[in-house]
GROMACS .gro file of N, CA and C in nm:
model
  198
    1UNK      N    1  -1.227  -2.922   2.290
    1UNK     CA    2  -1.176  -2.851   2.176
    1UNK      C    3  -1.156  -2.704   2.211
    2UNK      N    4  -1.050  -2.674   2.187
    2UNK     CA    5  -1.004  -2.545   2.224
    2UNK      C    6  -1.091  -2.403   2.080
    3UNK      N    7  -1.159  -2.352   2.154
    3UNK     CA    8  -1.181  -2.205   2.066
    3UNK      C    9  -1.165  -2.081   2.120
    4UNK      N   10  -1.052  -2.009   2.015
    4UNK     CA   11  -0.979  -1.896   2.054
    4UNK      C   12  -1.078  -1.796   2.092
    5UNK      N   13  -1.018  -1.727   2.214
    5UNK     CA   14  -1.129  -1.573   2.266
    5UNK      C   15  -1.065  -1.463   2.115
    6UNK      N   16  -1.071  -1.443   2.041
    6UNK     CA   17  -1.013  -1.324   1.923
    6UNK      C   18  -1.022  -1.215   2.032
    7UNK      N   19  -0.897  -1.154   2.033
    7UNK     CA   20  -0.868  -1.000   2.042
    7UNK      C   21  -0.827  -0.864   1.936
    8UNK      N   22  -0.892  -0.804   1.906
    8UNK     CA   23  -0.852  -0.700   1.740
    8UNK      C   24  -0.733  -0.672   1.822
    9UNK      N   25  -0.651  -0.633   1.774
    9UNK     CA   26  -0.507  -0.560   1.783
    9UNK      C   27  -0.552  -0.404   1.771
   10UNK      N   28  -0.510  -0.323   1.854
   10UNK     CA   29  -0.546  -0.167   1.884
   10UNK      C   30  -0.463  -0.129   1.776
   11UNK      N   31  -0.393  -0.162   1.695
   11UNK     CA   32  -0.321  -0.107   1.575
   11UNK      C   33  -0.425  -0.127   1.452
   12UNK      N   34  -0.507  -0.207   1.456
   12UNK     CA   35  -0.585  -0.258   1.355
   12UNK      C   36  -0.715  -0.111   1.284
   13UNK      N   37  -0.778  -0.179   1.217
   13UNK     CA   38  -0.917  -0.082   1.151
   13UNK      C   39  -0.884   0.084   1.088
   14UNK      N   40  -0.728   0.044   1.049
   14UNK     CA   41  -0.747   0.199   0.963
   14UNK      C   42  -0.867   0.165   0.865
   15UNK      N   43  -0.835   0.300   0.770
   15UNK     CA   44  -0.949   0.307   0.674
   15UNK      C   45  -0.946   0.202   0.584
   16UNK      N   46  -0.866   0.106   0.506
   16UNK     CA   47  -0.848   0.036   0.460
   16UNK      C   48  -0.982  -0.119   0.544
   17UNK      N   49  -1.001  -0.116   0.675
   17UNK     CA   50  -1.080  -0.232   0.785
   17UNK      C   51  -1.034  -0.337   0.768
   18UNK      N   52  -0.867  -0.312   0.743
   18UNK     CA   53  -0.776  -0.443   0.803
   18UNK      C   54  -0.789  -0.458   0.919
   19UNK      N   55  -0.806  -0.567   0.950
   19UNK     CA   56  -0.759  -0.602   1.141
   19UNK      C   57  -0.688  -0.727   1.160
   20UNK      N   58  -0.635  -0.736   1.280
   20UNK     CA   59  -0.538  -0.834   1.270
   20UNK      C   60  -0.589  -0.881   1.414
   21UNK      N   61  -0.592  -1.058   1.433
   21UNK     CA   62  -0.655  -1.098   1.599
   21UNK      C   63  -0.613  -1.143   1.636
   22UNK      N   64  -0.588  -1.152   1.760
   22UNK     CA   65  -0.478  -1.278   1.840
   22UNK      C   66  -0.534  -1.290   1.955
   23UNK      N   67  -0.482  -1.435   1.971
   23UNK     CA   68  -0.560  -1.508   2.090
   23UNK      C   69  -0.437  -1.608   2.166
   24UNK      N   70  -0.486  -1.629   2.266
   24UNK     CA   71  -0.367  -1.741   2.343
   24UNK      C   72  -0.473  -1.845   2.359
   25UNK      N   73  -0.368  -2.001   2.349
   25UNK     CA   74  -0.406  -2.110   2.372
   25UNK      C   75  -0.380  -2.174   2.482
   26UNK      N   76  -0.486  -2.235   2.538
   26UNK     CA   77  -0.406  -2.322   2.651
   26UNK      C   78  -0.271  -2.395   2.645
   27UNK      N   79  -0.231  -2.429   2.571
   27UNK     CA   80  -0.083  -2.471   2.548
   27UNK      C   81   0.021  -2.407   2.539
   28UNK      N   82  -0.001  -2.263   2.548
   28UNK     CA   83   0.074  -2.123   2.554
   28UNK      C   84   0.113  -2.083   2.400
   29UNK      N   85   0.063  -2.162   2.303
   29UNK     CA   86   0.081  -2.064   2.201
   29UNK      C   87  -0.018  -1.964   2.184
   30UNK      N   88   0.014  -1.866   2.089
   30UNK     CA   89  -0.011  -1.737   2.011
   30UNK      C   90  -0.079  -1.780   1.896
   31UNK      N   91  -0.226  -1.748   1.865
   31UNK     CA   92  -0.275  -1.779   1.730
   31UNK      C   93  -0.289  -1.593   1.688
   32UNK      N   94  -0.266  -1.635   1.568
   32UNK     CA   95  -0.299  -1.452   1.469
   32UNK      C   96  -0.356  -1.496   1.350
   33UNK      N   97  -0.466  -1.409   1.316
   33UNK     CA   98  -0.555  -1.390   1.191
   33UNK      C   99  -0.560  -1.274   1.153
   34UNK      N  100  -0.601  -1.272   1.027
   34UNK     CA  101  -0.626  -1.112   0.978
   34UNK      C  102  -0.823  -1.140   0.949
   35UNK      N  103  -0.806  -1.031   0.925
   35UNK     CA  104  -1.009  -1.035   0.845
   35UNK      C  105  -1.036  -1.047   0.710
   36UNK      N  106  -0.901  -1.052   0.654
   36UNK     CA  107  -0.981  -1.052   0.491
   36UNK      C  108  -0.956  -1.255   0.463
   37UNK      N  109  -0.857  -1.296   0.565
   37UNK     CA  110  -0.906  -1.456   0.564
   37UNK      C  111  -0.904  -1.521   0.705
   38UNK      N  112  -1.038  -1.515   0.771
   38UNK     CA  113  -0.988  -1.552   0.930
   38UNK      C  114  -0.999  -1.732   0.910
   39UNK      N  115  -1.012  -1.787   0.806
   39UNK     CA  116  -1.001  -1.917   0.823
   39UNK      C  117  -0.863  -1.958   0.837
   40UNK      N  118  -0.746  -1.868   0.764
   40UNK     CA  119  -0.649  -1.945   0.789
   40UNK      C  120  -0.526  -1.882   0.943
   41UNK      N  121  -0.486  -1.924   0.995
   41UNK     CA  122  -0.477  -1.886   1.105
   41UNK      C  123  -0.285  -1.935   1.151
   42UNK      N  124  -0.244  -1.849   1.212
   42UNK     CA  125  -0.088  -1.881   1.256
   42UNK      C  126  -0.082  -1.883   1.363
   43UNK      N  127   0.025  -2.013   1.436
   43UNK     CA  128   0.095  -2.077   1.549
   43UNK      C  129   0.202  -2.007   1.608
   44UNK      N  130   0.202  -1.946   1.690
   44UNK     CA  131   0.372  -1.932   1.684
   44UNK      C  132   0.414  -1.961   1.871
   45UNK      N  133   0.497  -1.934   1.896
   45UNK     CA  134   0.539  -1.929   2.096
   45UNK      C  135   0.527  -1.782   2.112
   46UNK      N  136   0.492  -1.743   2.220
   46UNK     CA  137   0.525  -1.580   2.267
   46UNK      C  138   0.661  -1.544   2.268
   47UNK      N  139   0.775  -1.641   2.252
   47UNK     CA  140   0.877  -1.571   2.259
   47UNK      C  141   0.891  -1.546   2.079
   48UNK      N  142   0.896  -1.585   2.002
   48UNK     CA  143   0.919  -1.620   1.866
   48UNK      C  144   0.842  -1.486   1.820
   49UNK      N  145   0.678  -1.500   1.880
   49UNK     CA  146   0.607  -1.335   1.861
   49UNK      C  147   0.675  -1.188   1.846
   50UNK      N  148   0.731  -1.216   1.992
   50UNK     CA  149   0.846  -1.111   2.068
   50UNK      C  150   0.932  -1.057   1.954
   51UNK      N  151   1.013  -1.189   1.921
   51UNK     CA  152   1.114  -1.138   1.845
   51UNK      C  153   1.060  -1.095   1.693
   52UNK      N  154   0.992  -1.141   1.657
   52UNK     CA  155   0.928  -1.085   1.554
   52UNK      C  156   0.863  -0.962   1.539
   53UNK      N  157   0.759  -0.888   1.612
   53UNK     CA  158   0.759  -0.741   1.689
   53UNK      C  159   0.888  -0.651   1.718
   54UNK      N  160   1.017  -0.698   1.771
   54UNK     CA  161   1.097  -0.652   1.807
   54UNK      C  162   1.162  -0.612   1.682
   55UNK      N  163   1.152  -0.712   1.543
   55UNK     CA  164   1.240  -0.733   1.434
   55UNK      C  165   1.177  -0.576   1.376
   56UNK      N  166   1.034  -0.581   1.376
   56UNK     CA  167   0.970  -0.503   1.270
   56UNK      C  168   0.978  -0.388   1.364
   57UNK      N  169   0.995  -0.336   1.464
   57UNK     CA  170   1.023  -0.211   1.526
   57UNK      C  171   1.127  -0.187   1.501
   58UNK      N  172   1.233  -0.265   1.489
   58UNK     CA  173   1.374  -0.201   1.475
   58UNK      C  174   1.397  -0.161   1.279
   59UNK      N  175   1.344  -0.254   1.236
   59UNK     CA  176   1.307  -0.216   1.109
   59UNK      C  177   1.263  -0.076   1.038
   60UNK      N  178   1.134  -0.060   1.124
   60UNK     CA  179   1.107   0.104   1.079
   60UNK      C  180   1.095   0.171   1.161
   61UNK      N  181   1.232   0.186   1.265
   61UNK     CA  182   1.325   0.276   1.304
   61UNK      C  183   1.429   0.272   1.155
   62UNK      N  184   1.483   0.198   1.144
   62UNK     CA  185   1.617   0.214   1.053
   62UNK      C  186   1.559   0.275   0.954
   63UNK      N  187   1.447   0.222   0.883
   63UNK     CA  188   1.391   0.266   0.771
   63UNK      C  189   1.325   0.433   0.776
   64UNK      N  190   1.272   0.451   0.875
   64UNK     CA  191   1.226   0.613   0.917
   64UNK      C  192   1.339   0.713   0.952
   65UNK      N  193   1.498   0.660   0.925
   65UNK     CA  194   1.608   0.694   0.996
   65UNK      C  195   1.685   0.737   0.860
   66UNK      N  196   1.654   0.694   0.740
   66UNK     CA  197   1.741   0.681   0.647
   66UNK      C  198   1.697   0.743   0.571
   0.00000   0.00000   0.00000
């Protein structure tokens, strides 16, 4: 049975002590949790990650632009 190593995200623990964790699976997916529910937990591929990171950077660029 696979159990994830959790990594906090270095963006995580403003003052609010949101954090957000991610871990890799032997099968090469990407699991992510937050802390206010680490039971429920998301799947995704590292490329799918990618583009999703990529989406929300270009995002607030445009948005910090306007």
């Amino acid at each position: 049975m696979f159990t994830p190593d959790w990594q906090k995200s270095s963006f995580s623990g403003g003052p609010e002590g949101n954090c957000v964790y991610i871990a890799s699976a032997p099968d090469g997916t990407i699991h992510l949790r937050e802390s206010d529910e680490p039971e429920v937990v998301l799947r995704t591929s590292p490329d799918r990650l990618a583009a999703l990171i990529g989406g929300l950077k270009q995002a607030a660029r445009w948005s910090n632009s306007a």
